[in-house]
Coordinates of C-alpha atoms in Angstrom, one line a residue:
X1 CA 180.6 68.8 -79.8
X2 CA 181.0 70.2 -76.2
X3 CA 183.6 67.5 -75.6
X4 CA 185.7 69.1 -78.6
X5 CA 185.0 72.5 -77.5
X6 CA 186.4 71.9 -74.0
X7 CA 189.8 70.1 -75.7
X8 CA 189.9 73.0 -78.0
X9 CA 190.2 75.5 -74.6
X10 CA 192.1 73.3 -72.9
X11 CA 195.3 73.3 -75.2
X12 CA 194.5 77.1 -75.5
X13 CA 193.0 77.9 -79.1
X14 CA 192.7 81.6 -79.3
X15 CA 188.8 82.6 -79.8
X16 CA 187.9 83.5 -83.7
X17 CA 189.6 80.2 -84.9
X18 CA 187.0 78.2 -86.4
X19 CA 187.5 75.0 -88.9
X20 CA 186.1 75.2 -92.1
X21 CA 184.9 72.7 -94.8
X22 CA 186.2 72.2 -98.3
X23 CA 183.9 73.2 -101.2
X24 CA 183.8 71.8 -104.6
X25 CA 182.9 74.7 -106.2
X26 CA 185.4 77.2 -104.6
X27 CA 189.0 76.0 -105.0
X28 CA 190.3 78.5 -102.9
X29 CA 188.0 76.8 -99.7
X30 CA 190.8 73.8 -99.4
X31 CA 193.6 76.0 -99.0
X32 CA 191.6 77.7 -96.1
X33 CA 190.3 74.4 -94.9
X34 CA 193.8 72.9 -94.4
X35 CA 194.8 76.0 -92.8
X36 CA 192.1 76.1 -89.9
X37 CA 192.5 72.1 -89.2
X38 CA 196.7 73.1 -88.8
X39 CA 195.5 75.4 -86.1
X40 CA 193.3 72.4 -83.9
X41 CA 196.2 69.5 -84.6
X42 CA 196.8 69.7 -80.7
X43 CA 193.0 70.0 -80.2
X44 CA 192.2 66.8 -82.5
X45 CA 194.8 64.5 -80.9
X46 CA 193.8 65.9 -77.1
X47 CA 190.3 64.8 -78.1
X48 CA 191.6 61.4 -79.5
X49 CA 193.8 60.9 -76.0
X50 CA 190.7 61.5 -73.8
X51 CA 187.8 59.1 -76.2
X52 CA 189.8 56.2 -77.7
X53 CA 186.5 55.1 -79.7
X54 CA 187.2 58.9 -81.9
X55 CA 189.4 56.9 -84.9
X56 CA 189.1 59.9 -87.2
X57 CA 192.1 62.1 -86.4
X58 CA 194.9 62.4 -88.8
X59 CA 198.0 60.6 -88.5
X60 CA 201.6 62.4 -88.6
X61 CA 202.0 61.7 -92.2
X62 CA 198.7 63.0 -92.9
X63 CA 199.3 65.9 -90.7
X64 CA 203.0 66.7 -92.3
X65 CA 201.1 66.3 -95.8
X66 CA 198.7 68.7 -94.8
X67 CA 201.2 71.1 -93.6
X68 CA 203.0 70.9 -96.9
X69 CA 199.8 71.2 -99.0
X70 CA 199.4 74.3 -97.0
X71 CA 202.6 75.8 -97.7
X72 CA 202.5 75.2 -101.8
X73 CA 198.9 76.6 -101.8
X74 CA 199.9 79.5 -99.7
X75 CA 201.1 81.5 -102.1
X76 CA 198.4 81.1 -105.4
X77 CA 196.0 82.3 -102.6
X78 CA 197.8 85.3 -101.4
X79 CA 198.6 85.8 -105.2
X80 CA 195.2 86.0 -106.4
X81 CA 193.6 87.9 -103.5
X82 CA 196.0 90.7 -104.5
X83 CA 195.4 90.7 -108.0
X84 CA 191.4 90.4 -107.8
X85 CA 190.8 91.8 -104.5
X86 CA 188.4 95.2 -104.2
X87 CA 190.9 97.2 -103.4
X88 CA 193.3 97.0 -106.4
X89 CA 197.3 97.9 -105.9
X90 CA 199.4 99.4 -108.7
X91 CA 199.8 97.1 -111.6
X92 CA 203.6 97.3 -111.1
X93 CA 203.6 94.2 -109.1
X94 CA 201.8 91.8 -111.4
X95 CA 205.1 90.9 -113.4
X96 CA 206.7 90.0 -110.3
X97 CA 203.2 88.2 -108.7
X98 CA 203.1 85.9 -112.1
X99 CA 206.5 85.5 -112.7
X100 CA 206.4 83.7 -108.5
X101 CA 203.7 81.7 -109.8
X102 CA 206.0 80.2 -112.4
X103 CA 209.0 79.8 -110.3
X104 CA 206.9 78.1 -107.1
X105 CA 205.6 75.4 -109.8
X106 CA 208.2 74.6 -111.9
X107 CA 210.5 74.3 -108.2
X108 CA 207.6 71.9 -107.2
X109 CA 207.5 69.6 -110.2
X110 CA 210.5 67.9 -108.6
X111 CA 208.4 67.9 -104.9
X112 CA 209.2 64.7 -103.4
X113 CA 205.7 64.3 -102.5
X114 CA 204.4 62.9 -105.5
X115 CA 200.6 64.5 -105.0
X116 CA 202.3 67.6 -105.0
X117 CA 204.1 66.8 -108.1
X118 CA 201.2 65.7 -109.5
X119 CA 199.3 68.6 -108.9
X120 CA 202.4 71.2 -109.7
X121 CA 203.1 69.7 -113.4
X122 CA 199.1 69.7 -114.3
X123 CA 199.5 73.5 -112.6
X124 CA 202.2 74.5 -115.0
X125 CA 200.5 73.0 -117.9
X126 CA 197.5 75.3 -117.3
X127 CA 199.7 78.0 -116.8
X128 CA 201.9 77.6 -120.1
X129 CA 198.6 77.8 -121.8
X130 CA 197.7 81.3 -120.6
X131 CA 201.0 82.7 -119.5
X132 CA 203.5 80.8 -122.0
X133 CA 204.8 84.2 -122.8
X134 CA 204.5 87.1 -120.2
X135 CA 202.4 89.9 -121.6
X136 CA 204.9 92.9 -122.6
X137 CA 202.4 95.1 -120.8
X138 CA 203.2 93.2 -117.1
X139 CA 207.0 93.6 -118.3
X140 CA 206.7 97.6 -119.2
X141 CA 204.8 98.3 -115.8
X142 CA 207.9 96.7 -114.1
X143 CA 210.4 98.9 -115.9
X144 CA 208.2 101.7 -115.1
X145 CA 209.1 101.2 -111.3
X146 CA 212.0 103.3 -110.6
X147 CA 213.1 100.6 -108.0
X148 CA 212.9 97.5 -110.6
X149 CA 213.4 98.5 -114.9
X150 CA 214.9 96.1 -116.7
X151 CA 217.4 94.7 -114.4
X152 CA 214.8 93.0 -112.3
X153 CA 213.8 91.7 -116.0
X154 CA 217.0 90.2 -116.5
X155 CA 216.7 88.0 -113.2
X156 CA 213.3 86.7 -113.9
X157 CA 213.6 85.6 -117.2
X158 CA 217.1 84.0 -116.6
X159 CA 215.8 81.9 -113.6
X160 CA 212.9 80.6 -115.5
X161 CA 214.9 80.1 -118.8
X162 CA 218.7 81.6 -119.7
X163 CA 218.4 80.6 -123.2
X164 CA 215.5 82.6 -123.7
X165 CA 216.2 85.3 -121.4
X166 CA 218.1 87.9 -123.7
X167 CA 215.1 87.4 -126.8
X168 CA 212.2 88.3 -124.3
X169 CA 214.7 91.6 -123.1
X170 CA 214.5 92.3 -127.0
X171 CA 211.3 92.2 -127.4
X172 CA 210.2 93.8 -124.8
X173 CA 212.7 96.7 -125.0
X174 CA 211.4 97.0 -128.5
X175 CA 207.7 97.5 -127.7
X176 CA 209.0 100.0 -124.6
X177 CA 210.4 102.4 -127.1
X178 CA 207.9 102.2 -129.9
X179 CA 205.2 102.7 -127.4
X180 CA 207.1 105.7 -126.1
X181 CA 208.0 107.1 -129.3
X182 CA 204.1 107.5 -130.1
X183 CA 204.0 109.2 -127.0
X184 CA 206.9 111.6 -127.7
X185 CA 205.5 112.5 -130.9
X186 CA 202.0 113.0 -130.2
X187 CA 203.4 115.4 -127.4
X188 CA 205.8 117.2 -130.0
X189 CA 202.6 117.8 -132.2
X190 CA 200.6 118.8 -129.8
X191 CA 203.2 121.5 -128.5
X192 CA 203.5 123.1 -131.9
X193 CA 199.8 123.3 -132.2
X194 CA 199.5 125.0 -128.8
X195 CA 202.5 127.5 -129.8
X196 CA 201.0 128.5 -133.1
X197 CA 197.5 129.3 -131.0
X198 CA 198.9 131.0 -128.3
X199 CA 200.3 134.4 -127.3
X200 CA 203.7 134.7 -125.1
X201 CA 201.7 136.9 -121.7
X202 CA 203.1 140.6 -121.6
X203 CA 205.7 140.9 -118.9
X204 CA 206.7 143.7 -117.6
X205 CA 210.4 144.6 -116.8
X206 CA 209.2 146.7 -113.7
X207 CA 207.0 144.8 -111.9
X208 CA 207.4 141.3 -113.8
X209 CA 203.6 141.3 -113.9
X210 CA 202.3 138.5 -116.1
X211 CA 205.2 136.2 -115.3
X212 CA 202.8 133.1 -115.0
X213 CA 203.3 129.7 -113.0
X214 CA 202.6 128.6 -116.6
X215 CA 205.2 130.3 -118.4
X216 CA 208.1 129.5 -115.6
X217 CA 207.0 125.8 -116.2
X218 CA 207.4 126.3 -120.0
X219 CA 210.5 128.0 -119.2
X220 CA 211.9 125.1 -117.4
X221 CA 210.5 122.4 -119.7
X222 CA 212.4 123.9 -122.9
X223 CA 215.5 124.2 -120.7
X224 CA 215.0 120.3 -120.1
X225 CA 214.1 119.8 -123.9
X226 CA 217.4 121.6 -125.1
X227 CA 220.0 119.2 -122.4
X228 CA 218.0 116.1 -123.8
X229 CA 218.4 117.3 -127.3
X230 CA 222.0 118.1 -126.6
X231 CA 223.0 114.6 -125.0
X232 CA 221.2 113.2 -127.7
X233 CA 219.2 110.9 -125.8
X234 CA 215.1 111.0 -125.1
X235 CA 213.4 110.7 -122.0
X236 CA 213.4 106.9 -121.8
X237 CA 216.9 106.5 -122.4
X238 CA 217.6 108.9 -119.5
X239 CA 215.4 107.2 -117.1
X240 CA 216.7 104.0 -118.1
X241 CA 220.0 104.9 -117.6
X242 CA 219.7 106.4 -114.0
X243 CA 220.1 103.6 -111.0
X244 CA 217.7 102.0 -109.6
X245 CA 216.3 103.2 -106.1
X246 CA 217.5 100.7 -103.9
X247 CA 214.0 98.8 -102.9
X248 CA 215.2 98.5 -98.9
X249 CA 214.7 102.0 -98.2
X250 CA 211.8 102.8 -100.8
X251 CA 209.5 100.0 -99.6
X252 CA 206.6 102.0 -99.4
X253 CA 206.9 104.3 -102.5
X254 CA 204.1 105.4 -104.4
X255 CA 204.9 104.7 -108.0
X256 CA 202.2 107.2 -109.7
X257 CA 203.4 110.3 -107.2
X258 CA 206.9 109.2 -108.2
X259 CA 205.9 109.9 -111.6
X260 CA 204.2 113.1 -110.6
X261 CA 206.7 114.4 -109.1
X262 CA 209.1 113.7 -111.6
X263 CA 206.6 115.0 -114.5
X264 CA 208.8 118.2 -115.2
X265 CA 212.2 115.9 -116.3
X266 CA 210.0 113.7 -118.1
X267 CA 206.6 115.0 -119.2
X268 CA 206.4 112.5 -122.1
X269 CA 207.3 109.3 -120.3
X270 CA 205.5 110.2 -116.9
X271 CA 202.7 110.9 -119.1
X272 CA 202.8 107.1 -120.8
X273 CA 203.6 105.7 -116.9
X274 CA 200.3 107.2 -116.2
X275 CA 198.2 105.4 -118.1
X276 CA 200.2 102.0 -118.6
X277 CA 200.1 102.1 -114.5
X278 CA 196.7 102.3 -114.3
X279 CA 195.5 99.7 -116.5
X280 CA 194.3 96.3 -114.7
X281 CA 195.3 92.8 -114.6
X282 CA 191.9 91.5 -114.5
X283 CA 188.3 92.5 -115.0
X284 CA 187.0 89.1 -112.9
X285 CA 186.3 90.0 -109.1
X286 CA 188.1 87.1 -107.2
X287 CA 184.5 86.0 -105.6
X288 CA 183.9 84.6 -109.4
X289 CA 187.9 83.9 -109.5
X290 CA 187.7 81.2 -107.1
X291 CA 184.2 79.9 -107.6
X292 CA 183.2 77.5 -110.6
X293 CA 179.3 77.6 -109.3
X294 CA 178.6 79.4 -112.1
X295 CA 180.2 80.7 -115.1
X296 CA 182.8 83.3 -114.9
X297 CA 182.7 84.0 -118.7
X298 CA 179.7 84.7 -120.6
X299 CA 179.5 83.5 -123.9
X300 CA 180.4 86.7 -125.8
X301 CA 183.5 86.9 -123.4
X302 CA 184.7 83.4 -123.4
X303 CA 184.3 83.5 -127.9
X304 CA 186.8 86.5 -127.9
X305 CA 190.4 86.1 -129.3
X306 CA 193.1 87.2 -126.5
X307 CA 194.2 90.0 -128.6
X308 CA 190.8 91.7 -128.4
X309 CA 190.3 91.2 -124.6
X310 CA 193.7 92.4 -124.0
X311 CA 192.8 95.8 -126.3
X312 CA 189.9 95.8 -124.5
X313 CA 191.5 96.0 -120.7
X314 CA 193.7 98.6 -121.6
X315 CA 191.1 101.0 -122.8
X316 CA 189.0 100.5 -120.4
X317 CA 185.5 99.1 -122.2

């Protein structure tokens, strides 16, 4: 062990490096694994120059394989520490997380290493069973980033499938207005309640006392209602129809302050953004995501049907 220690200063190893060992129960352990023992490749073979009887260090093939393996599990493990991590980011990502998923496997189901094509095609089978058909809620929390909406939509379903690509816009443009229209009119009857129950404030043509923040905001929100009604187009439709921010220069931006800020031109919409942003992906911690020690489903969970969990994540329960 001392001998390996001294190879491992010799070729320079930074400190904190340390190899790991695969675990059968964590799946996630061989991607890590593979990535500590790429870090000591000029440590192993310095150790196998200096003590010929150490036969145990892997060859350049099995190096190069190693490396490759590395790469392809790269990004599942990146993928899945974002989406079950503790700290959990905006759900507008997860169409664009899943839909890389998808492209990375079916691109390696013609790897010419054959393990990894092995391991790709059984991949995508297990995918296709879960994720056959991307959940119209990933696809409306895309739109609902000012910096992606439906043309980012358009690219992902045509790379994974043209023929299919303009049905799933359909459909999922279909469930986008419906769920705003419910929106929209829940907020129309809610406004005529409030105006039936409450008194305009007295203001006075002097002073302009009783002029209220509240009133101005009315004020301006009826002046926004009337140019909508007279373009004859809703809130959606105008968002929709406005570019894109160009991603390069809004890297960083905050998709629910985006919404706040923009609450006044659309108070219906920003309102639906709100809480189709916030709902999660997943409800599994990624320490019971990558382990199969013990069951990650309990057996009322793992009984439901999909549509029940799925109502189930969005309100919260």
């Amino acid at each position: 062990m001392r001998k390996f220690e001294a190879c491992v200063k010799n070729v320079g190893i930074e400190n904190g490096v340390f190899l790991r060992l695969d675990l059968q129960t964590r799946w996630n352990s061989t991607f890590i694994m593979l990535e500590s023992e790429l870090k000591y490749k000029r440590a192993f073979s310095s150790f196998q120059m200096e003590y010929q009887h150490y036969k145990y260090c892997p060859s350049s093939s099995e190096w190069e394989r190693g490396k490759k393996m590395c790469e392809f599990l790269r990004p599942f493990y990146d993928v899945t520490n974002l989406i079950s991590g503790s700290t959990y980011p905006i759900s507008n990502i997860y169409f664009t997380q899943v839909w890389n998923v998808e492209c990375l496997l079916i691109d390696n189901a013609n790897n010419e290493d054959q393990i990894i094509k092995d391991m790709a095609i059984k991949m995508k089978e297990k995918f296709d069973k879960y994720w056959s058909e991307y959940s119209v809620v990933l696809a409306v929390k895309a739109i609902l980033d000012p910096r992606l909406k439906f043309p980012l939509l358009e690219c992902c379903f045509n790379r994974v499938d043209p023929t299919t690509c303009q049905s799933k816009l359909d459909v999922v443009r279909n469930k986008l207005f419906e769920l705003f229209n419910a929106y929209a009119k829940n907020s129309s009857s809610s406004s005529s309640s409030s105006q039936c129950q409450i008194e305009p404030p007295n203001i006075s043509s002097e002073t302009g006392e009783g002029l209220s923040s509240f009133t101005i905001g009315k004020a301006l929100m009826d002046i926004n209602s009337q140019i909508v009604s007279q373009l004859g187009k809703s809130q959606l439709e105008l968002y929709l129809e406005e570019a894109k921010l160009e991603f390069k220069f809004n890297k960083d931006l905050d998709v629910l302050k985006y919404w706040k800020d923009h609450s006044g031109r659309f108070p219906d919409l920003s309102l639906m953004a709100f809480d189709i942003l916030s709902i999660p992906i997943t409800t599994v911690a990624s320490e019971s995501a990558f382990s199969i020690d013990s069951r990650v489903l309990n057996k009322y969970r793992s009984c439901l049907l999909p549509e029940k969990v799925q109502a189930l994540i969005c309100t919260r329960n």
